[in-house]
Coordinates of C-alpha atoms in Angstrom, one line a residue:
Chain A
M292 CA 0.0 0.0 0.0
T293 CA 1.0 3.6 -0.5
E294 CA 0.6 6.2 2.3
L295 CA -2.5 8.3 2.8
V296 CA -1.6 11.9 3.2
L297 CA -3.9 14.7 4.3
Q298 CA -2.4 18.1 3.8
N299 CA -3.9 21.4 5.1
V300 CA -7.4 20.1 4.8
S301 CA -10.1 22.6 5.8
L302 CA -13.9 21.9 5.7
R303 CA -16.5 24.6 6.3
F304 CA -20.3 24.3 6.5
G305 CA -21.3 27.9 6.1
G306 CA -19.9 29.7 9.2
L307 CA -19.1 26.4 11.0
I308 CA -15.5 25.3 10.7
A309 CA -15.5 21.5 10.9
L310 CA -11.9 20.9 10.0
D311 CA -9.2 23.6 10.3
D312 CA -6.0 23.0 8.4
I313 CA -5.6 19.3 9.2
S314 CA -2.5 17.5 8.2
F315 CA -1.5 13.9 9.0
T316 CA -0.1 10.8 7.3
V317 CA -1.2 7.2 7.6
S318 CA 1.8 5.0 6.9
P319 CA 1.4 1.6 5.1
G320 CA 0.5 -1.2 7.4
S321 CA 0.2 1.0 10.5
L322 CA -2.6 1.2 13.0
H323 CA -3.4 4.8 13.2
A324 CA -5.9 6.2 15.6
L325 CA -7.8 9.5 15.2
I326 CA -9.2 10.6 18.6
G327 CA -10.8 13.6 20.1
P328 CA -13.8 14.8 22.1
N329 CA -17.3 14.9 20.6
G330 CA -17.6 17.2 17.6
A331 CA -13.8 17.4 17.2
G332 CA -14.2 16.6 13.5
K333 CA -13.3 12.9 13.4
S334 CA -16.2 11.7 11.3
S335 CA -16.0 14.7 9.0
C336 CA -12.4 13.8 8.4
F337 CA -13.5 10.2 7.5
N338 CA -16.1 11.6 5.1
V339 CA -13.5 13.8 3.4
I340 CA -11.2 10.7 2.9
S341 CA -14.1 8.6 1.5
G342 CA -15.2 11.4 -0.8
L343 CA -18.6 12.0 0.8
Y344 CA -17.6 15.6 1.8
R345 CA -15.5 17.9 -0.4
P346 CA -13.1 20.0 1.7
T347 CA -13.0 23.7 1.2
A348 CA -9.2 23.6 1.0
G349 CA -6.2 21.2 1.1
T350 CA -5.3 17.9 -0.5
V351 CA -5.9 14.2 0.2
R352 CA -3.7 11.8 -1.6
L353 CA -3.3 8.1 -1.6
G354 CA 0.2 7.7 -3.0
V355 CA 0.2 9.8 -6.1
Q356 CA -3.6 9.6 -6.6
D357 CA -5.5 12.8 -5.7
L358 CA -8.6 11.5 -3.9
L359 CA -10.5 14.8 -4.1
R360 CA -10.9 14.4 -7.9
L361 CA -12.7 11.2 -7.5
A362 CA -16.4 10.3 -6.9
P363 CA -16.9 8.3 -3.7
H364 CA -17.4 5.0 -5.5
R365 CA -14.1 5.5 -7.2
V366 CA -12.3 6.1 -3.9
A367 CA -13.7 2.8 -2.7
R368 CA -12.2 1.1 -5.8
L369 CA -8.7 2.4 -4.9
G370 CA -8.6 0.1 -1.9
I371 CA -10.1 2.1 0.9
G372 CA -12.6 0.1 2.8
R373 CA -14.9 1.7 5.3
A374 CA -17.0 0.6 8.2
F375 CA -19.7 2.9 9.6
Q376 CA -20.3 4.4 13.0
N377 CA -23.8 2.9 13.5
T378 CA -23.4 0.2 10.9
A379 CA -25.0 1.0 7.5
L380 CA -26.2 -2.5 6.5
S381 CA -29.4 -3.8 5.0
P382 CA -31.4 -5.3 7.9
H383 CA -33.6 -7.5 5.8
S384 CA -30.7 -9.1 3.9
T385 CA -28.6 -11.9 5.2
V386 CA -25.1 -11.3 6.6
L387 CA -23.6 -12.9 3.4
D388 CA -25.7 -10.7 1.1
N389 CA -24.5 -7.6 3.0
V390 CA -20.8 -8.7 3.0
L391 CA -21.1 -9.6 -0.8
L392 CA -21.9 -5.9 -1.4
G393 CA -18.2 -5.3 -0.7
R394 CA -17.4 -7.3 -3.7
H395 CA -19.2 -4.9 -6.0
A396 CA -16.2 -3.2 -7.5
L397 CA -14.4 -6.6 -7.9
T398 CA -17.2 -8.1 -9.9
R399 CA -19.1 -7.4 -13.2
G400 CA -22.6 -7.8 -14.5
G401 CA -25.8 -5.9 -14.5
F402 CA -29.5 -6.8 -14.8
L403 CA -29.3 -9.1 -17.9
A404 CA -26.1 -10.9 -16.8
G405 CA -27.6 -11.6 -13.4
G406 CA -31.1 -12.4 -14.8
L407 CA -29.7 -14.8 -17.4
R408 CA -27.6 -16.6 -14.7
L409 CA -24.4 -15.7 -16.6
T410 CA -22.7 -14.7 -13.3
S411 CA -23.4 -17.7 -11.2
R412 CA -19.8 -18.9 -11.2
Q413 CA -18.6 -15.5 -10.2
E414 CA -21.3 -15.3 -7.5
R415 CA -20.1 -18.7 -6.1
L416 CA -16.5 -17.7 -6.0
H417 CA -17.1 -14.4 -4.3
A418 CA -19.6 -15.9 -1.9
A419 CA -16.8 -18.4 -0.8
R420 CA -14.4 -15.5 -0.2
A421 CA -17.1 -13.6 1.7
R422 CA -17.7 -16.6 4.0
E423 CA -13.9 -16.9 4.5
I424 CA -13.8 -13.2 5.7
C425 CA -16.8 -13.9 8.0
D426 CA -15.0 -16.9 9.4
F427 CA -11.9 -14.8 10.0
L428 CA -14.0 -12.3 12.0
G429 CA -15.7 -15.1 13.9
I430 CA -19.2 -14.6 12.6
G431 CA -19.1 -17.6 10.2
A432 CA -22.0 -19.2 12.0
S433 CA -24.4 -16.3 11.2
V434 CA -23.7 -15.7 7.5
D435 CA -27.0 -17.0 6.3
R436 CA -29.1 -15.2 9.0
P437 CA -30.9 -12.0 8.3
L438 CA -28.9 -9.2 9.7
G439 CA -31.8 -7.6 11.6
A440 CA -32.2 -10.7 13.8
L441 CA -28.6 -10.6 15.1
P442 CA -27.1 -9.0 18.1
Y443 CA -25.4 -5.6 17.7
G444 CA -21.9 -6.9 18.2
V445 CA -22.4 -9.3 15.3
A446 CA -23.8 -6.6 13.1
K447 CA -20.7 -4.4 13.9
L448 CA -18.5 -7.3 12.8
A449 CA -20.6 -7.8 9.6
D450 CA -20.0 -4.2 8.8
I451 CA -16.2 -4.7 9.2
A452 CA -16.5 -7.9 7.1
R453 CA -18.2 -5.9 4.3
A454 CA -15.4 -3.3 4.4
L455 CA -12.8 -6.1 4.3
A456 CA -14.6 -7.7 1.4
T457 CA -13.5 -4.8 -0.8
E458 CA -10.0 -6.2 -0.3
P459 CA -8.7 -2.8 1.0
S460 CA -5.2 -1.8 1.7
L461 CA -6.5 0.8 4.1
L462 CA -9.4 0.2 6.4
L463 CA -11.4 3.1 7.9
L464 CA -13.1 2.1 11.1
D465 CA -15.5 4.7 12.6
E466 CA -16.0 4.1 16.3
P467 CA -16.1 0.3 16.1
A468 CA -16.4 -0.1 19.9
A469 CA -19.4 2.3 20.3
G470 CA -22.2 0.4 21.9
L471 CA -20.1 -2.7 22.8
N472 CA -19.5 -3.9 26.4
T473 CA -16.1 -4.3 27.9
D474 CA -15.6 -7.9 26.8
E475 CA -16.8 -7.2 23.3
T476 CA -14.4 -4.3 23.1
A477 CA -11.5 -6.4 24.2
E478 CA -12.3 -9.0 21.5
L479 CA -12.7 -6.2 19.0
A480 CA -9.3 -4.8 19.9
A481 CA -7.7 -8.2 19.3
M482 CA -9.6 -8.5 16.1
I483 CA -8.3 -5.2 14.8
G484 CA -4.8 -6.1 15.7
Q485 CA -5.2 -9.3 13.7
I486 CA -6.6 -7.6 10.7
R487 CA -3.5 -5.4 10.6
T488 CA -0.9 -8.2 11.2
D489 CA -2.6 -11.2 9.4
L490 CA -4.1 -9.3 6.5
D491 CA -1.4 -6.6 6.2
I492 CA -3.9 -3.9 6.1
A493 CA -3.4 -0.4 7.4
V494 CA -6.2 0.7 9.8
L495 CA -7.3 4.3 10.4
L496 CA -9.5 4.1 13.5
V497 CA -11.8 6.7 15.0
E498 CA -12.5 5.9 18.6
H499 CA -13.6 7.2 21.9
D500 CA -12.4 4.3 24.0
M501 CA -9.0 5.4 25.2
E502 CA -8.0 2.1 26.5
L503 CA -8.6 0.4 23.2
V504 CA -6.7 3.1 21.3
M505 CA -3.7 3.3 23.6
G506 CA -3.4 -0.5 23.7
I507 CA -3.2 -1.1 20.0
A508 CA -2.4 2.0 18.0
D509 CA 1.1 2.8 16.6
Q510 CA 0.3 6.4 15.9
V511 CA -2.3 8.7 17.4
T512 CA -3.6 12.0 15.9
V513 CA -5.7 14.0 18.3
L514 CA -8.3 16.5 17.0
D515 CA -10.0 19.2 19.0
F516 CA -12.4 21.8 17.5
G517 CA -11.3 20.7 14.0
R518 CA -7.6 21.2 14.7
V519 CA -4.8 18.7 15.1
I520 CA -3.5 19.3 18.7
A521 CA -1.2 16.3 18.9
D522 CA 0.3 13.7 16.6
G523 CA 2.6 11.0 17.8
T524 CA 2.9 7.6 19.5
P525 CA 0.4 6.7 22.2
A526 CA 3.0 7.4 24.9
D527 CA 3.8 10.9 23.6
V528 CA 0.2 11.8 23.1
Q529 CA -1.0 10.7 26.5
T530 CA 1.3 13.1 28.3
D531 CA 0.7 16.0 26.0
P532 CA -0.6 18.9 28.0
D533 CA -3.0 20.1 25.2
V534 CA -4.5 16.6 25.0
V535 CA -5.0 16.4 28.7
K536 CA -6.6 19.8 28.6
A537 CA -9.0 18.9 25.8
Y538 CA -10.1 15.7 27.5
L539 CA -10.2 16.7 31.1
G540 CA -10.8 20.4 30.7
V541 CA -7.9 21.2 33.1
T542 CA -6.8 24.8 33.0
T543 CA -3.3 26.1 33.6
Chain B
M202 CA -41.1 -21.8 -4.1
S203 CA -39.0 -24.9 -4.7
R204 CA -38.2 -25.9 -8.3
L205 CA -40.4 -29.0 -8.1
A206 CA -43.4 -27.0 -7.0
W207 CA -43.3 -25.1 -10.3
I208 CA -44.0 -28.2 -12.4
P209 CA -47.7 -28.6 -11.3
V210 CA -48.2 -24.9 -11.5
G211 CA -46.8 -24.8 -15.0
I212 CA -48.9 -27.8 -16.1
V213 CA -52.1 -26.2 -14.9
L214 CA -51.3 -22.9 -16.5
L215 CA -50.6 -24.7 -19.8
L216 CA -53.8 -26.7 -19.7
L217 CA -56.2 -23.9 -18.7
P218 CA -56.9 -22.8 -22.3
L219 CA -58.2 -26.3 -23.0
Y220 CA -60.8 -25.9 -20.3
L221 CA -61.6 -22.3 -19.7
E222 CA -64.0 -20.2 -21.8
A223 CA -62.6 -17.2 -23.6
P224 CA -63.8 -14.5 -21.1
W225 CA -61.9 -16.3 -18.3
L226 CA -58.8 -16.5 -20.4
K227 CA -59.1 -12.8 -21.1
A228 CA -59.3 -12.2 -17.4
G229 CA -56.2 -14.3 -16.8
Q230 CA -54.3 -12.5 -19.5
Y231 CA -55.1 -9.2 -17.9
M232 CA -53.7 -10.5 -14.6
M233 CA -50.5 -11.5 -16.5
I234 CA -50.2 -7.9 -17.8
G235 CA -50.5 -6.7 -14.3
A236 CA -47.9 -9.2 -13.1
V237 CA -45.3 -8.1 -15.7
G238 CA -45.8 -4.5 -14.8
A239 CA -45.8 -5.1 -11.1
I240 CA -42.5 -7.1 -11.2
G241 CA -40.9 -4.0 -12.8
L242 CA -42.2 -1.7 -10.2
T243 CA -41.3 -3.9 -7.3
L244 CA -37.7 -3.9 -8.5
L245 CA -37.7 -0.1 -8.7
T246 CA -39.7 0.8 -5.6
G247 CA -39.2 -2.3 -3.5
Q248 CA -35.7 -3.3 -4.2
A249 CA -34.1 0.0 -5.0
G250 CA -36.4 2.2 -2.9
Q251 CA -37.3 4.7 -5.7
L252 CA -41.0 5.7 -5.5
S253 CA -42.6 6.0 -8.9
L254 CA -46.1 7.0 -10.1
A255 CA -45.0 7.0 -13.7
H256 CA -45.6 3.4 -14.4
G257 CA -48.8 4.2 -16.4
F258 CA -46.7 6.5 -18.6
F259 CA -44.2 3.8 -19.5
L260 CA -47.0 1.5 -20.3
L261 CA -48.1 4.0 -22.9
V262 CA -44.6 4.4 -24.2
G263 CA -44.4 0.6 -24.8
A264 CA -47.9 0.4 -26.2
T265 CA -47.3 3.3 -28.7
S266 CA -43.8 2.1 -29.7
Y267 CA -45.0 -1.4 -30.6
T268 CA -47.9 0.0 -32.6
V269 CA -45.7 2.4 -34.5
L270 CA -42.9 -0.1 -35.1
A271 CA -45.1 -2.9 -36.2
G272 CA -47.9 -0.8 -37.8
P273 CA -48.5 -0.7 -41.5
K274 CA -47.5 2.4 -43.5
G275 CA -50.8 4.3 -43.9
D276 CA -52.7 7.1 -42.3
H277 CA -50.6 6.8 -39.2
L278 CA -46.9 6.6 -38.9
G279 CA -45.9 2.9 -39.1
L280 CA -42.6 1.2 -39.9
G281 CA -44.0 -2.2 -40.7
L282 CA -41.3 -4.1 -38.8
D283 CA -41.6 -7.7 -37.8
P284 CA -43.8 -7.9 -34.7
L285 CA -41.2 -9.8 -32.6
I286 CA -38.6 -7.2 -33.4
S287 CA -41.2 -4.5 -32.7
L288 CA -41.9 -6.0 -29.3
V289 CA -38.2 -6.0 -28.4
G290 CA -37.8 -2.5 -29.8
A291 CA -40.8 -1.2 -27.8
V292 CA -39.2 -2.7 -24.6
A293 CA -35.9 -1.1 -25.5
I294 CA -37.5 2.3 -26.2
S295 CA -39.3 2.2 -22.8
A296 CA -36.0 1.4 -21.1
L297 CA -34.4 4.4 -22.8
A298 CA -37.4 6.6 -21.7
G299 CA -36.9 5.4 -18.1
M300 CA -33.2 6.2 -18.3
A301 CA -33.9 9.6 -19.6
F302 CA -35.8 10.3 -16.4
A303 CA -32.7 9.3 -14.4
P304 CA -31.3 12.8 -14.0
V305 CA -34.5 13.8 -12.1
A306 CA -34.4 10.6 -10.1
G307 CA -30.8 11.3 -9.1
R308 CA -31.8 14.7 -7.6
V309 CA -35.1 14.1 -5.7
R310 CA -36.0 11.4 -3.2
G311 CA -39.0 9.7 -1.6
I312 CA -42.3 11.4 -2.0
Y313 CA -40.8 14.2 -4.0
L314 CA -39.6 11.7 -6.6
G315 CA -43.1 10.2 -6.6
V316 CA -44.6 13.6 -7.4
A317 CA -42.0 14.4 -10.0
S318 CA -42.6 11.1 -11.7
L319 CA -46.4 11.8 -11.7
S320 CA -45.7 14.6 -14.1
L321 CA -44.8 12.0 -16.7
V322 CA -48.3 10.6 -16.6
F323 CA -49.6 14.1 -17.5
L324 CA -47.0 14.4 -20.2
G325 CA -48.2 11.0 -21.6
L326 CA -51.8 12.3 -21.5
Y327 CA -50.9 15.3 -23.5
L328 CA -48.6 13.5 -26.0
G329 CA -51.2 10.7 -26.4
Q330 CA -53.7 13.2 -27.6
A331 CA -51.4 15.6 -29.5
A332 CA -49.3 13.0 -31.4
E333 CA -52.2 11.5 -33.4
S334 CA -49.9 10.2 -36.1
L335 CA -48.4 7.9 -33.5
T336 CA -51.3 7.0 -31.2
G337 CA -54.3 7.4 -33.5
G338 CA -55.8 10.0 -31.1
T339 CA -58.5 9.6 -28.5
S340 CA -61.5 9.4 -30.7
T341 CA -60.6 6.5 -33.0
G342 CA -57.4 5.1 -31.5
R343 CA -55.4 2.8 -33.7
D344 CA -55.2 -0.9 -34.5
P345 CA -52.1 -2.7 -33.5
A346 CA -50.4 -5.2 -35.8
T347 CA -51.3 -8.8 -35.0
F348 CA -48.4 -10.4 -33.1
K349 CA -46.6 -13.0 -35.2
L350 CA -43.8 -15.3 -34.1
F351 CA -41.9 -16.5 -37.2
G352 CA -45.0 -16.1 -39.3
F353 CA -47.3 -17.8 -36.8
P354 CA -50.2 -15.4 -36.1
F355 CA -51.6 -14.9 -32.6
S356 CA -55.1 -14.3 -34.0
N357 CA -58.0 -16.5 -35.1
E358 CA -56.3 -17.0 -38.5
G359 CA -55.6 -20.6 -39.5
D360 CA -57.0 -23.8 -37.9
L361 CA -55.1 -25.2 -34.9
V362 CA -56.8 -27.9 -32.8
V363 CA -55.3 -29.5 -29.7
A364 CA -57.2 -32.3 -27.9
G365 CA -60.4 -31.4 -29.7
V366 CA -60.1 -27.7 -28.6
P367 CA -59.6 -25.1 -31.3
I368 CA -56.7 -22.9 -30.3
R369 CA -57.8 -19.5 -31.5
G370 CA -56.6 -16.0 -30.9
T371 CA -57.5 -15.9 -27.2
E372 CA -55.8 -19.2 -26.4
R373 CA -52.7 -18.3 -28.5
I374 CA -52.4 -14.9 -26.7
W375 CA -52.7 -16.8 -23.4
Y376 CA -49.6 -18.8 -24.3
L377 CA -47.7 -15.8 -25.5
F378 CA -48.4 -13.9 -22.3
L379 CA -47.6 -16.9 -20.2
A380 CA -44.2 -17.1 -21.9
L381 CA -43.5 -13.4 -21.5
L382 CA -44.5 -13.5 -17.8
A383 CA -42.3 -16.5 -17.2
L384 CA -39.4 -14.8 -18.8
A385 CA -40.0 -11.6 -16.9
Y386 CA -40.3 -13.4 -13.6
W387 CA -37.2 -15.6 -14.2
L388 CA -35.0 -12.6 -15.2
A389 CA -36.1 -10.6 -12.2
R390 CA -35.5 -13.5 -9.8
G391 CA -32.1 -14.0 -11.1
A392 CA -31.2 -10.3 -11.0
V393 CA -32.2 -9.6 -7.4
R394 CA -30.1 -12.5 -6.2
T395 CA -26.9 -11.2 -7.8
R396 CA -24.6 -8.2 -7.9
I397 CA -27.1 -5.7 -9.4
G398 CA -29.8 -6.7 -6.8
R399 CA -27.4 -6.1 -3.9
A400 CA -26.5 -2.7 -5.4
W401 CA -30.2 -1.8 -5.6
R402 CA -30.8 -2.7 -2.0
A403 CA -27.7 -0.8 -0.9
V404 CA -28.9 2.3 -2.7
R405 CA -32.3 1.9 -1.0
D406 CA -30.9 1.4 2.5
N407 CA -28.0 3.8 2.6
E408 CA -26.6 5.7 -0.3
A409 CA -23.4 6.8 1.5
A410 CA -22.6 3.2 2.4
A411 CA -23.4 2.0 -1.1
A412 CA -20.9 4.5 -2.5
A413 CA -18.3 3.6 0.1
M414 CA -18.6 0.0 -1.2
G415 CA -17.9 1.1 -4.8
V416 CA -21.5 1.3 -6.0
D417 CA -22.0 4.2 -8.5
V418 CA -25.3 5.4 -7.0
R419 CA -26.4 7.6 -9.9
R420 CA -25.7 4.9 -12.4
T421 CA -27.5 2.3 -10.3
K422 CA -30.6 4.5 -10.0
A423 CA -30.6 5.1 -13.8
S424 CA -30.3 1.3 -14.5
V425 CA -33.1 0.4 -12.2
F426 CA -35.4 3.0 -13.8
A427 CA -34.5 1.6 -17.2
V428 CA -35.2 -2.0 -16.1
S429 CA -38.5 -1.0 -14.4
S430 CA -39.6 1.0 -17.5
A431 CA -38.7 -1.9 -19.8
Y432 CA -41.1 -4.1 -17.7
A433 CA -43.8 -1.4 -17.9
G434 CA -43.2 -1.1 -21.6
L435 CA -43.7 -4.8 -22.1
A436 CA -46.9 -4.6 -20.1
G437 CA -47.9 -1.8 -22.4
V438 CA -47.3 -4.0 -25.5
M439 CA -49.4 -6.7 -23.9
T440 CA -52.1 -4.1 -23.1
V441 CA -52.5 -3.2 -26.8
L442 CA -52.5 -6.8 -27.8
W443 CA -55.1 -7.5 -25.1
F444 CA -57.5 -4.7 -26.1
D445 CA -56.5 -5.1 -29.7
I446 CA -56.5 -1.4 -30.0
L447 CA -54.2 1.5 -28.9
K448 CA -56.3 4.2 -27.5
P449 CA -54.8 7.1 -25.6
D450 CA -56.7 8.2 -22.5
E451 CA -59.1 11.1 -22.6
S452 CA -58.4 12.1 -19.0
E453 CA -55.7 11.4 -16.4
Y454 CA -57.9 8.4 -15.4
G455 CA -57.6 5.6 -17.9
T456 CA -55.6 2.7 -19.2
Y457 CA -52.3 4.6 -18.9
G458 CA -53.4 7.0 -16.3
V459 CA -52.8 7.9 -12.6
N460 CA -55.2 5.2 -11.5
T461 CA -53.0 2.6 -13.4
S462 CA -49.8 3.8 -11.7
I463 CA -51.5 3.6 -8.4
A464 CA -52.9 0.1 -9.1
F465 CA -49.4 -1.1 -9.8
L466 CA -48.2 0.5 -6.5
A467 CA -51.1 -1.3 -4.8
M468 CA -50.0 -4.7 -6.3
V469 CA -46.4 -4.1 -5.1
I470 CA -47.4 -3.2 -1.6
I471 CA -50.0 -5.9 -1.2
G472 CA -47.6 -8.5 -2.5
G473 CA -44.7 -7.2 -0.3
L474 CA -42.3 -4.5 -1.4
G475 CA -39.3 -6.0 -3.3
S476 CA -40.7 -9.5 -3.6
V477 CA -41.0 -10.7 -7.3
G478 CA -43.4 -13.5 -6.4
G479 CA -45.4 -11.0 -4.2
A480 CA -45.8 -8.7 -7.2
V481 CA -47.4 -11.5 -9.2
I482 CA -49.8 -12.3 -6.3
G483 CA -50.5 -8.5 -5.9
A484 CA -51.4 -8.4 -9.6
L485 CA -53.8 -11.3 -9.2
V486 CA -55.6 -9.4 -6.5
V487 CA -55.6 -5.9 -8.0
F488 CA -56.1 -6.7 -11.7
G489 CA -57.9 -10.0 -11.1
L490 CA -60.6 -9.0 -8.8
P491 CA -62.5 -6.5 -11.0
Q492 CA -62.2 -9.0 -13.9
V493 CA -63.5 -11.9 -11.9
L494 CA -66.3 -9.9 -10.3
T495 CA -67.4 -8.7 -13.7
L496 CA -67.6 -12.3 -14.9
Y497 CA -69.7 -13.2 -11.9
S498 CA -71.7 -10.0 -11.8
T499 CA -74.9 -11.5 -13.2
D500 CA -74.8 -14.5 -11.0
L501 CA -74.1 -12.4 -7.9
G502 CA -76.7 -9.8 -8.7
W503 CA -74.9 -7.3 -6.4
F504 CA -74.1 -4.8 -9.0
T505 CA -76.8 -2.3 -9.5
G506 CA -76.5 1.4 -10.6
S507 CA -73.2 2.9 -9.6
V508 CA -72.0 -0.1 -7.6
T509 CA -69.8 -1.6 -10.3
P510 CA -67.2 -4.5 -10.0
V511 CA -64.4 -1.9 -10.6
L512 CA -65.7 0.2 -7.7
V513 CA -66.1 -2.8 -5.4
S514 CA -62.6 -4.1 -6.2
S515 CA -61.1 -0.6 -5.6
F516 CA -62.5 -0.8 -2.1
V517 CA -61.2 -4.3 -1.6
Y518 CA -57.7 -3.5 -2.7
G519 CA -57.8 -0.2 -0.8
A520 CA -58.7 -2.2 2.4
A521 CA -56.0 -4.8 1.5
I522 CA -53.3 -2.1 1.4
V523 CA -54.4 -0.8 4.8
L524 CA -54.4 -4.3 6.3
V525 CA -51.0 -5.1 4.8
V526 CA -49.4 -1.8 6.1
L527 CA -50.9 -2.4 9.6
F528 CA -50.4 -6.1 10.1
E529 CA -47.9 -7.5 7.6
P530 CA -45.5 -4.9 6.1
G531 CA -43.8 -7.7 4.3
G532 CA -47.0 -8.2 2.3
L533 CA -48.6 -11.4 1.1
A534 CA -45.1 -12.7 0.2
A535 CA -44.3 -12.7 3.9
V536 CA -47.4 -14.6 5.0
G537 CA -46.2 -18.0 3.8
P538 CA -42.8 -18.0 5.6
R539 CA -44.6 -16.6 8.7
V540 CA -47.1 -19.5 8.7
K541 CA -44.3 -22.0 8.2
H542 CA -42.4 -20.5 11.1
R543 CA -45.5 -20.7 13.3
I544 CA -46.1 -24.3 12.5
R545 CA -42.5 -25.1 13.3
E546 CA -42.8 -23.3 16.6
L547 CA -46.0 -25.1 17.5
R548 CA -44.4 -28.5 16.7
S549 CA -41.3 -28.0 18.9

């Protein structure tokens, strides 16, 4: 993978400044965390990377590719997989069907090809890969169940499975631990570590759970009010006075 | 339904023309027209989540295109093409018309899209009356060319007898419609289970997530409008063959009018949004009921004065929609699995 570089990115909604001159780099194969209090601009940052928001200024590059010139579906095809904050899956479809959506860019065929059963071999091959990914994440037993009938923790993993199904080199995870209990969070942390090491995928993680972040991240970027206030290893960031101030509200 | 269960259904449908009188066959054919159109709409509204009230308009596009393509050169514009080619051409033209609406569909959502699409029905009403050289106008209408398959006419022409039963125009059209419906059903079932079906549902459930998975949202919407309009166009071709006349509507209420668009929506909701099989069942209810009630009207003796079979069936399917929305949002298609689930629960 090539590195993801955000350079002087600003995002304005009318008078509201969501991102103010943000710069950071996600290195290949690293586990990079993006943290900050509520409203710091973490999700906005994700939406800029995946092309859903267009920044007012700045550049976003993946290697030499300028992401800002691409439509969102093209960004996905470059190898950036994304899991959503509250999962964005189809509740009536099965887990497998949801995960297979991640194979969209890797497959071909429209209405007639599907209707005439010309794609059945392709469907079988990709379904097998989707099952493999679900097995890897430990939700292999639920693949054929409708998503709406499953516990939230499984749905979260299905969302990650779908992002992995795009065969990304960079995985964006938006608050994967939100709504999970302590045990589930610990399992998830182990899982994210595994994704990075076993699959050799760089992970950019937005998270509130400090314990999770500090335990597994290589690099941490801290946002507050749309600005980068710290960028470094977890140890560096934890002792940074600006970070302590932003989180605990300590003055002087 | 399992594959084996289709065999008896198929046999019954193939044998019906040998037993049923022509009026019953006509009623059945009308239900098949509804089923083809409803399958198209359930893909658009049910699978891809795009509300449309323009289905009646695309029926008119298909109906007119067939009549013009296959029609003889004469008072009206006619290209005199082979009827099969004309049928395929009419479906293709309808698909293109649907795709032409895509720029609008990409900009408005939900009920606003529904209202925007409704404008097409009024456009159709105007064009149907204004373009007399194509449609024949509201007063006389225009005769469509007899459908022929490699020279075999789907009319009373020629003698064909099977098991002592003469297979005339009505019987032949039954088989033609049955084949078209089977093809329409099979294609739709295949498509929803594969890549394009997943893209439709993703666009319906969350456009941002769909895009993040590499789905080109705008293109997907355009494609589903094209597919749905192609189905409506085919239903339109079947409509002119059924009436044996192309006659544009005199008001917004008619064969290609608002009421037709709403009837198709009713089929799709009653059957269960997004279910291909459900759309067929919905068509049996919504298009079948007035036909069957009309056939029984003298025996029943209910219908006096303004109480017509059409009126009574509108009330019935109106009530059916309310019941479905309140008690079974999955529609009639969800009733079967639910009953099966209940039985399994009771057993254990």
